[in-house]
Every structure is written in structure tokens, then in C-alpha cells.
Coordinates of C-alpha atoms and ligand atoms in Angstrom, one line a residue:
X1228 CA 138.6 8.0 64.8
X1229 CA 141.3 11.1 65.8
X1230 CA 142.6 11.6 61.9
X1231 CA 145.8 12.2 64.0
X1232 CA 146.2 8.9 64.9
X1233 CA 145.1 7.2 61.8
X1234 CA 147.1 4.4 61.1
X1235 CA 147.4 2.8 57.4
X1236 CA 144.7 0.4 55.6
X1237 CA 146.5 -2.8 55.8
X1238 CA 146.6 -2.6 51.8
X1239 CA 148.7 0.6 51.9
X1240 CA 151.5 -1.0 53.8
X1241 CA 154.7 -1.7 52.0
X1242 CA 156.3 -4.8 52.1
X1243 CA 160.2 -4.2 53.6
X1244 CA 162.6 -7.5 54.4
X1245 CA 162.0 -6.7 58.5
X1246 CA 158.4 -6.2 57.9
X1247 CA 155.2 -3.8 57.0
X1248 CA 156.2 0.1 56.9
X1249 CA 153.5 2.8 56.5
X1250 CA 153.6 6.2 55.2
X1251 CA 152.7 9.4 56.5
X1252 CA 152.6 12.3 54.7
X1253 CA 151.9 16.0 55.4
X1254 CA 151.5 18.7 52.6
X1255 CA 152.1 22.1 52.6
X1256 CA 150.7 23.2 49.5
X1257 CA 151.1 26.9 48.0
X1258 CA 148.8 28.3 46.2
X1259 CA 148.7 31.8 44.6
X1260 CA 146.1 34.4 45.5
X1261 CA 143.4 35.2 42.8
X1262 CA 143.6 38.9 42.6
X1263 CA 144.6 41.7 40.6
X1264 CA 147.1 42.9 42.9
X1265 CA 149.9 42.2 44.4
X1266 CA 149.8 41.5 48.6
X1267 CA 151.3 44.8 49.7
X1268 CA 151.5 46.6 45.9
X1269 CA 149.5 48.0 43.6
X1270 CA 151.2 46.1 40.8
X1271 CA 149.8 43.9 38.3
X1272 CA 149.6 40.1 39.0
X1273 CA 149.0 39.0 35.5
X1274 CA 150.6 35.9 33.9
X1275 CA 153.2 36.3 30.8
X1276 CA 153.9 39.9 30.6
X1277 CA 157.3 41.7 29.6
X1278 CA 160.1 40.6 32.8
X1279 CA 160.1 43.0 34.9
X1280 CA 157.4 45.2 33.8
X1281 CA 155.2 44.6 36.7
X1282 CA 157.4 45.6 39.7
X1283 CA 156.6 48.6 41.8
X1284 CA 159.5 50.5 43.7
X1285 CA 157.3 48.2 47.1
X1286 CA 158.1 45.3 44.6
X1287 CA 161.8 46.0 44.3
X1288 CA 162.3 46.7 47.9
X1289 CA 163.5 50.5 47.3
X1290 CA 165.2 51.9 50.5
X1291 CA 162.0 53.8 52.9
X1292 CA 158.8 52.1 50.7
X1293 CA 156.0 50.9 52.4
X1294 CA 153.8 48.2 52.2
X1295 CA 150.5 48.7 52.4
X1296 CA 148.0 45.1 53.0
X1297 CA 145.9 44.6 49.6
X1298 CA 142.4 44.3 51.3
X1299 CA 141.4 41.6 48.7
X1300 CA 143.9 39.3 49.3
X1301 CA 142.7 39.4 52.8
X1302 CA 139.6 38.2 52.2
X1303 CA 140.3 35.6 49.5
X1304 CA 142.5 34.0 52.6
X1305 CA 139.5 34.2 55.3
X1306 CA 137.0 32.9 52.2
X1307 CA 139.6 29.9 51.9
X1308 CA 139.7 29.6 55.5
X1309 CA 135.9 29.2 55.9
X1310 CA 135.6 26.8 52.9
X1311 CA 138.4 24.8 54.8
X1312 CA 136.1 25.0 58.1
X1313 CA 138.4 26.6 59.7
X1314 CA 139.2 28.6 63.0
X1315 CA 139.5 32.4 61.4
X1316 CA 141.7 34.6 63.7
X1317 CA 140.6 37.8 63.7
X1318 CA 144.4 39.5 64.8
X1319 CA 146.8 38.2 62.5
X1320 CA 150.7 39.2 62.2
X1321 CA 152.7 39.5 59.3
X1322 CA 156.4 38.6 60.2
X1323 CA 159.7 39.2 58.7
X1324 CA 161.5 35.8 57.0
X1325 CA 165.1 36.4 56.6
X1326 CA 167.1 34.7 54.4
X1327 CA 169.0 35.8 51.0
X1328 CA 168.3 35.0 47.4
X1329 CA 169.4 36.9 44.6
X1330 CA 164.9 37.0 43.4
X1331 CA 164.3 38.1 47.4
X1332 CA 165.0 41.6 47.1
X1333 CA 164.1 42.9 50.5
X1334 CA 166.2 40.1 51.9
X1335 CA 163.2 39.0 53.7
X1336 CA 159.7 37.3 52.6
X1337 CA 156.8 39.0 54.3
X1338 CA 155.1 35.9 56.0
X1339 CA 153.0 35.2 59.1
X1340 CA 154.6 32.6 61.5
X1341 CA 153.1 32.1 65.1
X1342 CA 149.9 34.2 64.4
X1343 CA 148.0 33.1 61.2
X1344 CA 145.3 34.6 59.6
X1345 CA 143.4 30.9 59.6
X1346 CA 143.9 28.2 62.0
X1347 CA 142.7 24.5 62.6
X1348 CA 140.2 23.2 59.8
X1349 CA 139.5 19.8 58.0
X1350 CA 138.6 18.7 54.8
X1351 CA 137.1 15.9 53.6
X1352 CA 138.4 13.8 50.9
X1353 CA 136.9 11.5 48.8
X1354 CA 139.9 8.6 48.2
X1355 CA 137.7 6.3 46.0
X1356 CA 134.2 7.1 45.2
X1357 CA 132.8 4.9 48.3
X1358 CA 135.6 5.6 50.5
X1359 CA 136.3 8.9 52.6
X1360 CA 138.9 10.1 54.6
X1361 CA 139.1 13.7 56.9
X1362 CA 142.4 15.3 56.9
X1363 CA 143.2 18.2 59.3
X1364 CA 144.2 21.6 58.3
X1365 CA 147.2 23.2 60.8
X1366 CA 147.2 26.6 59.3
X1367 CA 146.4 28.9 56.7
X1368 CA 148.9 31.9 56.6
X1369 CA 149.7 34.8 53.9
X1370 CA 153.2 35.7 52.7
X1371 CA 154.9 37.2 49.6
X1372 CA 156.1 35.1 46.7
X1373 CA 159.5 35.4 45.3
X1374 CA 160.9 36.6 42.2
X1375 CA 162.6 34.9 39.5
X1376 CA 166.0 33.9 38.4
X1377 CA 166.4 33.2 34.6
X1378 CA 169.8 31.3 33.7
X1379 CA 168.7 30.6 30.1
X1380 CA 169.0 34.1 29.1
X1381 CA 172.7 35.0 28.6
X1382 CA 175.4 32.4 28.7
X1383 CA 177.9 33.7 31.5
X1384 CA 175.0 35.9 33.4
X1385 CA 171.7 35.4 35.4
X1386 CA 168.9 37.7 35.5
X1387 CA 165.9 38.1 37.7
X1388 CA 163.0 38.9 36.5
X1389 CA 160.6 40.4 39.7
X1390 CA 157.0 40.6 38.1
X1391 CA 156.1 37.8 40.3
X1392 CA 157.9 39.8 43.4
X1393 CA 155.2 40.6 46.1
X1394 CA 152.5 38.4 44.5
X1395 CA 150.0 37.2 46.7
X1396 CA 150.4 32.7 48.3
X1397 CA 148.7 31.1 51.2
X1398 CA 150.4 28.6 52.3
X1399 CA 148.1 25.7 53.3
X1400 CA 149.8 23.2 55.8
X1401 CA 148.6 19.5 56.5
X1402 CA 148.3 17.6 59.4
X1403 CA 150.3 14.9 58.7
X1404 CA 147.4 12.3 58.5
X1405 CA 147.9 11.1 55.1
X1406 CA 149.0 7.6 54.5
X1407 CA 149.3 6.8 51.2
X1408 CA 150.4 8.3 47.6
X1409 CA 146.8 7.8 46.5
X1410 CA 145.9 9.8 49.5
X1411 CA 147.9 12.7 48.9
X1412 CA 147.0 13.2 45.6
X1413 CA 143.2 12.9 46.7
X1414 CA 143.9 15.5 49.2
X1415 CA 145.3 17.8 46.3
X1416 CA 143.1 17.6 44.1
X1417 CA 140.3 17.9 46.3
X1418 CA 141.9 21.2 48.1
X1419 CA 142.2 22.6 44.1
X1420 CA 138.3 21.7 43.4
X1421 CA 137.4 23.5 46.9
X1422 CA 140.2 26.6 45.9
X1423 CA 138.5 26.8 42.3
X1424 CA 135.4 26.9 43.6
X1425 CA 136.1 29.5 45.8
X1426 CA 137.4 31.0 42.8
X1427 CA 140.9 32.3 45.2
X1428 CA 143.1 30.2 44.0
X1429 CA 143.2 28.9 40.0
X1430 CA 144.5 25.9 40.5
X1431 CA 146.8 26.2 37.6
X1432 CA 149.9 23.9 38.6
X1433 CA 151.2 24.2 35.0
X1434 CA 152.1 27.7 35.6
X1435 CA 153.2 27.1 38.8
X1436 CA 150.2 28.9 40.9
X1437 CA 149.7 25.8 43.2
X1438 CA 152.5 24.0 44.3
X1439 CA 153.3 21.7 47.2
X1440 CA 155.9 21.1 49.6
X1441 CA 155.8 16.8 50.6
X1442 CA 156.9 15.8 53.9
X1443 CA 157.4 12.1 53.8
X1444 CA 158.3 9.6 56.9
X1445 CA 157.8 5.9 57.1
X1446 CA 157.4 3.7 60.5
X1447 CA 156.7 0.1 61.2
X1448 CA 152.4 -0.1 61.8
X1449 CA 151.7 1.3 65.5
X1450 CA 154.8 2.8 66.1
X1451 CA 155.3 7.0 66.5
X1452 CA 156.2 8.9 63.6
X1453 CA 159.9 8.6 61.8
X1454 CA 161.8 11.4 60.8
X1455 CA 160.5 13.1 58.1
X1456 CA 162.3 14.7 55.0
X1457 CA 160.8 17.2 52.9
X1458 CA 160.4 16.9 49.0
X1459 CA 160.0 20.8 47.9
X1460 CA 158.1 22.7 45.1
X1461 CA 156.4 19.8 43.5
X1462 CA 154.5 21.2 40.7
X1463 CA 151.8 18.1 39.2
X1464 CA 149.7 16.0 41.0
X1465 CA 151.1 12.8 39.5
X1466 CA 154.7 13.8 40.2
X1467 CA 153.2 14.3 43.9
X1468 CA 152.4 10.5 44.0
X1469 CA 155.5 9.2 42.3
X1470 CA 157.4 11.8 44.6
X1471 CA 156.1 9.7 47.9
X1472 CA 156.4 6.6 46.5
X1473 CA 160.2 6.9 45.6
X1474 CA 160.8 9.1 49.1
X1475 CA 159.2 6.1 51.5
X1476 CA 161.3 3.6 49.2
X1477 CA 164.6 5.4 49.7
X1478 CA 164.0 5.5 53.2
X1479 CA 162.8 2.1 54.2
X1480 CA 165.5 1.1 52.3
X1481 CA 168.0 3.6 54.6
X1482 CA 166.3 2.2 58.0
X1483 CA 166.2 -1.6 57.2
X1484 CA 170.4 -1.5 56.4
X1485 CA 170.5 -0.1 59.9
X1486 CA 170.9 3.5 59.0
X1487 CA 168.7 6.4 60.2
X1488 CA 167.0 9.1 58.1
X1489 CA 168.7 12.7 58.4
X1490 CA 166.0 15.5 58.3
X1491 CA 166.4 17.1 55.0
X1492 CA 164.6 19.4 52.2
X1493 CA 165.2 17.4 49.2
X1494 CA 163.9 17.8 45.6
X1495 CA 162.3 15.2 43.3
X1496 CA 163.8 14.5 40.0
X1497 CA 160.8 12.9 37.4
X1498 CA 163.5 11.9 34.7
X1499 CA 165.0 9.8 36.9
X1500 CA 162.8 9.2 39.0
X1501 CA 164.6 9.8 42.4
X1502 CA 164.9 12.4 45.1
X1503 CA 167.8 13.9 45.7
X1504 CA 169.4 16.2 48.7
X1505 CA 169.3 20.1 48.4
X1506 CA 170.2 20.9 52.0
X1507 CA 169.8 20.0 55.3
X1508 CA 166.8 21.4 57.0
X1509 CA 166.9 24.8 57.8
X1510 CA 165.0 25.8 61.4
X1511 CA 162.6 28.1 62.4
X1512 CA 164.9 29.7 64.2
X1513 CA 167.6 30.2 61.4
X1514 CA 164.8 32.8 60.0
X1515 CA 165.2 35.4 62.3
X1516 CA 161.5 35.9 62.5
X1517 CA 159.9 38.6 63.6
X1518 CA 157.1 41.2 63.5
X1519 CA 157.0 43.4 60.4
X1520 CA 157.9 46.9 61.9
X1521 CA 156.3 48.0 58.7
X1522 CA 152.7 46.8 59.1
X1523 CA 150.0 46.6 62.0
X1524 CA 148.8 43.1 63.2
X1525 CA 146.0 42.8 60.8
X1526 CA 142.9 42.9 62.9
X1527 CA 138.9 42.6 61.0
X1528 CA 135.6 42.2 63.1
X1529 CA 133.0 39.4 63.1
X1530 CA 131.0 41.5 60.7
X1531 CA 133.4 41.1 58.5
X1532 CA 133.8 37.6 58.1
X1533 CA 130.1 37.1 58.6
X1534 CA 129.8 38.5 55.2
X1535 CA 132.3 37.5 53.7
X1536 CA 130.7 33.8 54.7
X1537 CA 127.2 35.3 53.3
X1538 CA 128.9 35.2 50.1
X1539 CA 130.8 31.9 49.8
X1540 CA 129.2 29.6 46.9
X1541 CA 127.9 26.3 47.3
X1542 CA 131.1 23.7 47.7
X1543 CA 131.7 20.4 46.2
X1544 CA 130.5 18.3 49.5
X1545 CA 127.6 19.9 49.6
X1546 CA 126.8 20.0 46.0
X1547 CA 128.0 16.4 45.8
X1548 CA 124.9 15.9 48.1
X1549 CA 122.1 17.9 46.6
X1550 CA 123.2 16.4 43.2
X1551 CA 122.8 13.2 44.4
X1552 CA 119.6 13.2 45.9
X1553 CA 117.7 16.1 44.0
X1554 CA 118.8 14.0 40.6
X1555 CA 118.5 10.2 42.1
X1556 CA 122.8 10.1 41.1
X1557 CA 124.9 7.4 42.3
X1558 CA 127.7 8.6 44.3
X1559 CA 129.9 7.9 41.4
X1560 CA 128.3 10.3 39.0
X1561 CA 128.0 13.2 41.7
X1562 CA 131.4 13.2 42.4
X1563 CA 132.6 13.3 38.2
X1564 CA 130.4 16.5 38.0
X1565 CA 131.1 18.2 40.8
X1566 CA 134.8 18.1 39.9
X1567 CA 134.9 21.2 38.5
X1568 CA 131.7 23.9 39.1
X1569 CA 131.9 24.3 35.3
X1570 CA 130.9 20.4 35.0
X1571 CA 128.2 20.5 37.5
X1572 CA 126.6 23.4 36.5
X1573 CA 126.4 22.3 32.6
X1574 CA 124.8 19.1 34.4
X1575 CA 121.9 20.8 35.8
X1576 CA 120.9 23.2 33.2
X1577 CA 120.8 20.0 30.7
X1578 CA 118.9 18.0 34.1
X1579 CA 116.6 21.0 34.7
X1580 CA 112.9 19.6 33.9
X1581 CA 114.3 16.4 32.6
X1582 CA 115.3 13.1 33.8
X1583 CA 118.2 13.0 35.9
X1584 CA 119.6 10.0 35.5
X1585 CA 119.3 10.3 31.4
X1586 CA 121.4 13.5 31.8
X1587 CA 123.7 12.2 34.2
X1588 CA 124.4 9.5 31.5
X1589 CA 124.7 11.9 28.3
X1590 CA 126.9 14.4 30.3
X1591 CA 128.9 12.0 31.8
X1592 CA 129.6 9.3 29.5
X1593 CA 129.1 11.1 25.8
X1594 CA 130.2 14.6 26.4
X1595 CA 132.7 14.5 29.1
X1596 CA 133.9 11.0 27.3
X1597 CA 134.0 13.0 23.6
X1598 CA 135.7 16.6 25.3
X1599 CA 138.3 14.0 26.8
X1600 CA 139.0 12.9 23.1
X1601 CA 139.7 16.1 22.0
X1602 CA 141.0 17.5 25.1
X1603 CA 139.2 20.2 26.1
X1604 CA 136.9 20.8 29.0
X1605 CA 133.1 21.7 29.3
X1606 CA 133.4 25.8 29.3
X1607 CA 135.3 24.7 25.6
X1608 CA 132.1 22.4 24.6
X1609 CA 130.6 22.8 21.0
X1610 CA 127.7 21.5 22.1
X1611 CA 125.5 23.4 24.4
X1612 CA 123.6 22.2 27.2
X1613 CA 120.2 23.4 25.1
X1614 CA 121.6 21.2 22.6
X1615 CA 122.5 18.3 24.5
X1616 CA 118.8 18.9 26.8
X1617 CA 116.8 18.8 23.3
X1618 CA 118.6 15.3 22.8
X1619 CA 117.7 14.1 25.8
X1620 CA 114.0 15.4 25.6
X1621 CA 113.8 13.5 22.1
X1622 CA 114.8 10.3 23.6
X1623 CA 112.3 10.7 26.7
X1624 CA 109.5 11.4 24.2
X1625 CA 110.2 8.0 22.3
X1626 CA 110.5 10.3 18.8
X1627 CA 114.7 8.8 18.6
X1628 CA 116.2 5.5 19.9
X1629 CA 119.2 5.1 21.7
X1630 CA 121.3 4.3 18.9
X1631 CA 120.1 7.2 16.9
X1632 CA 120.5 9.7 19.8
X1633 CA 124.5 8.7 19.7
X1634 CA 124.6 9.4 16.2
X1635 CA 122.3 12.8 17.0
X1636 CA 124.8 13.4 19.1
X1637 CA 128.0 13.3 16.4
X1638 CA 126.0 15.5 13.8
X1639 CA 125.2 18.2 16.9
X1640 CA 129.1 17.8 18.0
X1641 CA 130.0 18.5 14.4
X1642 CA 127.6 20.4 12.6
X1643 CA 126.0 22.1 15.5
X1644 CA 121.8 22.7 15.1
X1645 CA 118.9 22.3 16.9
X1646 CA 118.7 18.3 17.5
X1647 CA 114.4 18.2 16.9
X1648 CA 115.0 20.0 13.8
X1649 CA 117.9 17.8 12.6
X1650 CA 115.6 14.8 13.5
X1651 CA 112.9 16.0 10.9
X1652 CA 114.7 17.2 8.7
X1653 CA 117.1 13.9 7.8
X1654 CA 114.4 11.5 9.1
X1655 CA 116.0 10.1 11.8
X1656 CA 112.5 9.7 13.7
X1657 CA 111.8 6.1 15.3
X1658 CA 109.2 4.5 13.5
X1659 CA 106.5 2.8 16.3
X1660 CA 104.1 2.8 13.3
X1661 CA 103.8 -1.1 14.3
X1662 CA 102.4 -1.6 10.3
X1663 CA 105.6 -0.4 9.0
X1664 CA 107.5 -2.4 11.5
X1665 CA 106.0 -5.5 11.0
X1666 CA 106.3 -5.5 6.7
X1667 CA 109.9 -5.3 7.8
X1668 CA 109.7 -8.1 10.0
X1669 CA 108.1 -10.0 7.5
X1670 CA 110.4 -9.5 4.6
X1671 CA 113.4 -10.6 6.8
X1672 CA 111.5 -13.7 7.7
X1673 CA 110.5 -15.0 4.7
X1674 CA 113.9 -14.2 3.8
X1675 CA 115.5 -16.4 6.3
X1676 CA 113.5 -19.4 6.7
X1677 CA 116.6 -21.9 8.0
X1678 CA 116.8 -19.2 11.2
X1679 CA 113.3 -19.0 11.9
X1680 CA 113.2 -22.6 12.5
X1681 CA 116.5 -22.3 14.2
X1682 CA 114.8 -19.8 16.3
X1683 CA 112.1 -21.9 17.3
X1684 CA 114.4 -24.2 18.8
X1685 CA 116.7 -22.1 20.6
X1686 CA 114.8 -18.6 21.6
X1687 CA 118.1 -16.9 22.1
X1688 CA 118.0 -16.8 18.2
X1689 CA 115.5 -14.0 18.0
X1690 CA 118.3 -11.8 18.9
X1691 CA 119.6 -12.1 15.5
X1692 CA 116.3 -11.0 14.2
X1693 CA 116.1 -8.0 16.4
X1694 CA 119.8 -6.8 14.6
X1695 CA 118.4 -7.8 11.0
X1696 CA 115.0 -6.1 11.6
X1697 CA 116.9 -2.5 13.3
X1698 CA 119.7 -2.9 10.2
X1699 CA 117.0 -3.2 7.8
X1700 CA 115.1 0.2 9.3
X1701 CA 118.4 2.0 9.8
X1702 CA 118.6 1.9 13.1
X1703 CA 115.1 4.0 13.8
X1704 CA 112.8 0.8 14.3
X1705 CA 111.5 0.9 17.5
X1706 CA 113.0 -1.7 19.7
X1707 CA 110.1 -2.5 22.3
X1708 CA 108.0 -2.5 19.1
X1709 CA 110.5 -5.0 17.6
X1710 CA 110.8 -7.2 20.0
X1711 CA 107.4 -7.7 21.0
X1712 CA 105.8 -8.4 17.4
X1713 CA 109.1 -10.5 16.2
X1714 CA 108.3 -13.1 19.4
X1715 CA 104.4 -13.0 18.1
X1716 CA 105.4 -13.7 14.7
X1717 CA 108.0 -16.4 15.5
X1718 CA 105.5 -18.3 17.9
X1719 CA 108.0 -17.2 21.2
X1720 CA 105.9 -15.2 22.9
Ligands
ADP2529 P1 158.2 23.3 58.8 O1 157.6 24.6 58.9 O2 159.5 23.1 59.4 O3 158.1 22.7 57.4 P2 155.8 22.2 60.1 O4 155.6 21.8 61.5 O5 155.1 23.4 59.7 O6 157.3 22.3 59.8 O7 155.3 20.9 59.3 C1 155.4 20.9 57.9 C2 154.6 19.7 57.4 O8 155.2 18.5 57.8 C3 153.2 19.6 57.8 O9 152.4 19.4 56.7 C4 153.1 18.4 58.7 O10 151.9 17.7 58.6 C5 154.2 17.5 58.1 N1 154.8 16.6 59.1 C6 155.2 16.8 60.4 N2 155.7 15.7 60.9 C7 155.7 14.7 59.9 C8 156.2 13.4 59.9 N3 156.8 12.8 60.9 N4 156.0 12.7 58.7 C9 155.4 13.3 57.6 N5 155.0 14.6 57.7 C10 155.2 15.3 58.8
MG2530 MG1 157.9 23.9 55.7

């Protein structure tokens, strides 16, 4: 189907008094360039420092400097662009934005507007783990960011602080094919794992290095799109979803009193959960674009992106797929590990030589489920993936059971070691010595001569047995072993 046309899964329609209303939803999401420097400036990028102590006289916008294009940044945007599959334009133009703000220096941003470095692309998205949707990509384009204006500082005067001044954003812009909250924050937190991966973007919306514009409309099912109003500078994927949720609301409830939506850039409030107005929206026109007088059209050749392309890693989708059928995962587990690179390549080197499935389960479920615990994520694990790998190895080689691999797996996690050497040394080894097993066996059955006639009646019963029998051997009896001589012994088998 045309992702343009998409309409609504009948489950994402709200219920209005006239009726079903559907969502759509664009993005425009921008995300700061991973580089040292700034777009047209030598100066530093980095996070945190002194205010004002990264700003070059380019930075400032001092009378007769010019900037000069930070080759870098130019190919972190066509690297996004090809993991976006998208149309790369080799002649790009960087165009003059004018408007004022007190952290806008030059008076003008430095952006592209009718010729882009990137064009039409798509992405997929994975919405549930079993359920897919594409979403097209308008654009990719390059501009400057702003600087900053601090009001906390002094109590009758602003400041500005310009160390983010000429720092590197590509704005990525939506088509508007999304349809629900659920799918917007999908699409954002799949376009992060593709930017991470890339390794041009961080990600990082906590300090505000990927942020996203909403553009919300609703409509009755089937009918062409409503005016939209656009919910600026949301910074966390969860206040993306509430942010739609609470626009479509505020809207339906506008259209079904009889009143119409006014096009508008508006900002969401989390506290109170509301959008409010900031100002009507401003046209393309009130910019005053045009091209840079200062800088060429940025033209690169074929060979240029070629290798560029050469270089790109291997992306989620793809990984998602070789995981899956190199490692016999389910869907499901692909997609947790190839969240983040980080996860799916602690995954592998734990999986290498050794059943995939196990590993899935140990990474997945014991140490993603204990880093969750204590917050922290898998380049932050104690454990290593040799450590976790010699776990798994003692449970394929029948030396631990289940049960004693999880409590392996605390004294690793805490006390760090080598997990075979642990095992001999605090005999944690499973005994399948069937002798040893069955003078357990024995003593709990002569001690419980009510339950072993219990047992003969109902079979179920043995189960009680099994727990008495693994109690009694601390947990290191094995259970095959168990089972098998406990339904001889009690005349089940
Ligand atoms: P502008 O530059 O004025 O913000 P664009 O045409 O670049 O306008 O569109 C901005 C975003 O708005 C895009 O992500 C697009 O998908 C989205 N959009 C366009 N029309 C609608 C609509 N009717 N409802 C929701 N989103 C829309
Ligand atoms: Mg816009």
C-alpha cells in the first residue's frame, strides 16, 4: 500500500460524539551532528564547557568572517541519508533563514531550503514486534543551530551563552504517514537506533541533541487531511506520545463544537499536560530565503558517496535479520538486541560457538533484566561476555543446573571470577552420580511414607518429591536424573 495514503488500524481511531477521528502525524526531528566541529567553524562542539568559551569570531557573526563548510559534517549527513535509503543530491545549497533572536547572531540561520543535501527515503519501523510499518522520509537538509539564552543567571538581565552557535543539526522531516502516538514514538526511536548506529547523531535527547518538531491533524476515516498545528522542540520520546495524544484531543474537541483548527506552532506543557499557543504559523516566505552569498552550492561526485557507502556498518534491519536466522531467534529477541549495537554485539561474542538460543535467554532475560535493576546499560556491565559465555558453556556441558547457573550468575555479577573456577571451587557442580542421587532419594522416602502412598494414587504428587530431593542436594541434584529414578522407585514409571 502507498504509506501516503495509509489510513488508521481501526484500533487507533478515537471515539468523538460525531464519530471515529484518526490521527496523522509528521515529524520533523533534529538531531545534532556527531563531530568535533562546528558546520562552518573550527570551534569545539563539546558538551558542558565554560558559556561562551567555544565561539569563534564565524560563531559570533563578526562583520566580514567567513564560513567555511566542515567536510565532516558533510559526510555524516550523506552517511544518514544512505542509512535512510535515500535519494543523495550531489549539488546541494545552503540558504539564508532570516529572522531575529537575541542567540541568532548573524540574524540569519544557515539552512538549506529548496535544494537538500538528501531527498526521498523510507524507513522501516517495527510498531510491535510482529507488526511493521514504512514511513517516508521528505528530506534530509543541514543548517546551523542556535545559541542560548540564560534567564536564570541574573535577576533583571538575560545572557546568551553561544558555545552551541554554528553547531552542526540535520533536520529530518516525515512524511506525514504516521497514525498513531504509538507510531510516532516507534518512528523515533527507530530513527535514533539507525542515527546511533551510524554513529552521526548520539541520540542523546536529555541534552537536547535530538529533538522533534510534532505536526498533528485529525480527520474523520477516508477523508483528506485536516489542518495541522505544530507542537515544537519536544525533547523525550514519551512526552512525544502524550504530546499527540493531548494535540488530537484538543482538536477533535475544537472541530466536533463546530469550530475549525487555526494552523499554529504551539508548545507542549508535560506538568499540565496540555498544549498551548506560541504563535501563529510563520510561512516560508516570511524567511526571506535565499542563497548564501557566502558559500558555493555544495557539489561531491559519485566516488564520493560510493565510499562513503563502502563504509556504512551493518544496520539494525539487517542485523535484526542475520541475528535471527544465524542464531534460530524469535523475532522478539532480535529486535531487544539489536536496539542498541552495544546490546547486539555483547550478544554475539557470548553466542559465538555456543547455543544461540541459551545466549539469547541469559543476555536477554538475566543481564539486560539485572542492568535494568540497576540502571545501567551493557557497555556499564560488570559482567563480561567471557564471563557470562563460561556460564553458558557450564550449563551446555550438564556440569551446573539451571537453578545453580542463576545463582552463578549473582556471585559473577557481584564478586566477578571465572564461573568454572567458582563452580569447583564452592562445589556447586551438579551431581548425575545416579548412586549419590538415589541415597538421597531414599532417605526422603522413607522419611515420608504418608506421601509416597499419596503419590501412588495421584502421580502429580511426585512433584513434591522432585522439590524435597533438589532441597535436600542444594539445588545441584541433577533433575533428569531425579526425575527418572524417583518414578522407578515410587512404582510411576
Ligand atoms: P513546514 O516547513 O512549514 O513545517 P513542511 O511541509 O516541511 O512544512 O512539513 C512539516 C511536517 O508536517 C512534515 O513532517 C509533514 O509530514 C507534516 N505534515 C504535513 N501536513 C500534515 C498534516 N495535515 N497533518 C500532520 N502532519 C502534516
Ligand atoms: Mg517546520
Amino acid at each position: 500500500m502507498n504509506a501516503h495514503v495509509r489510513a488508521a488500524d481501526p484500533k487507533q481511531r478515537i471515539k468523538g460524539a460525531t464519530g471515529d477521528w484518526e490521527i496523522v502525524i509528521g515529524l520533523e526531528i533534529h538531531a545534532q551532528v556527531t563531530s568535533r566541529a562546528k558546520l562552518f567553524s573550527g570551534s569545539s562542539t563539546a558538551f558542558g564547557a565554560e558559556p561562551n568559551s567555544h565561539v569563534s569570531l564565524v560563531d559570533a557573526a563578526m562583520p566580514g568572517m567567513l564560513p567555511v563548510i566542515n567536510e565532516e559534517c558533510v559526510k555524516q549527513a550523506v552517511r544518514t541519508g544512505l542509512g535512510l535509503n535515500a535519494r543523495i543530491n550531489n549539488r546541494s545549497v545552503f540558504d539564508r533563514k532570516n529572522y531575529f533572536y537575541p542567540d541568532l547572531p548573524q540574524g540569519y540561520q544557515i539552512s538549506q531550503y529548496k535544494s537538500p543535501i538528501v531527498g526521498e527515503g523510507e524507513i522501516m519501523v517495527d510498531v510491535t514486534p510482529t507488526q511493521s510499518i514504512t514511513v517516508g522520509i521528505e528530506r534530509l537538509h543541514l543548517e546551523q543551530d542556535a545559541g542560548k539564552s540564560l534567564h536564570d543567571q541574573h535577576p533583571t538581565m538575560s545572557f546568551v551563552d553561544l558555545n552551541r552557535s554554528g553547531v552542526a543539526l540535520m533536520e529530518i522531516v516525515s512524511r506525514p504517514d504516521l497514525r498513531s502516538a504509538d507510531e510516532a514514538k516507534a518512528y523515533v526511536t527507530k530513527l535514533r537506533t539507525i542515527l546511533r548506529y551510524l554513529g552521526t547523531c548520539d541520540g542523546d535527547m536529555e541534552k537536547g541533541n535530538l529533538r522533534a518538531d510534532v505536526n498533528v491533524s485529525v480527520r474523520k476515516p477516508g477523508e483528506p487531511f485536516g489542518t495541522r498545528c505544530e507542537i515544537k522542540n519536544v525533547n523525550s520520546i514519551r512526552f512525544i506520545g502524550q504530546a499527540v495524544d493531548v494535540e488530537a484531543r484538543r482538536q477533535i474537541g475544537i472541530l466536533e463544537d463546530g469550530g475549525t483548527i487555526d494552523q499554529e506552532t504551539r508548545l507542549y506543557d508535560p506538568a499540565k499536560g496540555e498544549t498551548r499557543s506560541m504563535r501563529s504559523k510563520e510561512e516560508a516566505h516570511d524567511y526571506r530565503y535565499f542563497p548564501d552569498p557566502d558559500l558555493l552550492p555544495l557539489e561531491f561526485d559519485d566516488a564520493f558517496v560510493e565510499t562513503l557507502k563502502i563504509g556504512l556498518p551493518e544496520l539494525p534491519d539487517a542485523k535484526k535479520a542475520r541475528l535471527a536466522s544465524q542464531y534460530g531467534l524469535s523475532p522478539y529477541d532480535a529486535a531487544v538486541l539489536v536496539a542498541e549495537h552495544e546490546q547486539a554485539n555483547f550478544f554475539e561474542a557470548v553466542a559465538k560457538g555456543r547455543d544461540g538460543k541459551t545466549a539469547a535467554n541469559w543476555v536477554i532475560n538475566e543481564l539486560f533484566g539485572r542492568l535494568n535493576k540497576e540502571s545501567k546499560d551493557v557497555t556499564a556491565s560488570p559482567m563480561s561476555a567471557d564471563q557470562l559465555g563460561g556460564i553458558v558453556d557450564l550449563i551446555g556441558e550438564g556440569v551446573i543446573s539451571g537453578s545453580i547457573a542463576k545463582q552463578l550468575f549473582e556471585i559473577i555479577w557481584t564478586e566477578g571470577g571465572d564461573p568454572r573456577a567458582v563452580v569447583a571451587a564452592r562445589g556447586m557442580k551438579q551431581v548425575t552420580d545416579t548412586g549419590a542421587i538415589e541415597k538421597v532419594i531414599d532417605a526422603v522416602i522413607a522419611a515420608n511414607p504418608d506421601k509416597v502412598e499419596q503419590a501412588k494414587a495421584k502421580p502429580t504428587m511426585a512433584g513434591w518429591f522432585v522439590g524435597q530431593v533438589m532441597k535436600a542436594s542444594g539445588g545441584k541434584a541433577n533433575p533428569a536424573a531425579v526425575n527418572e529414578i524417583l518414578a522407578r522407585k515410587l512404582g510411576l514409571g
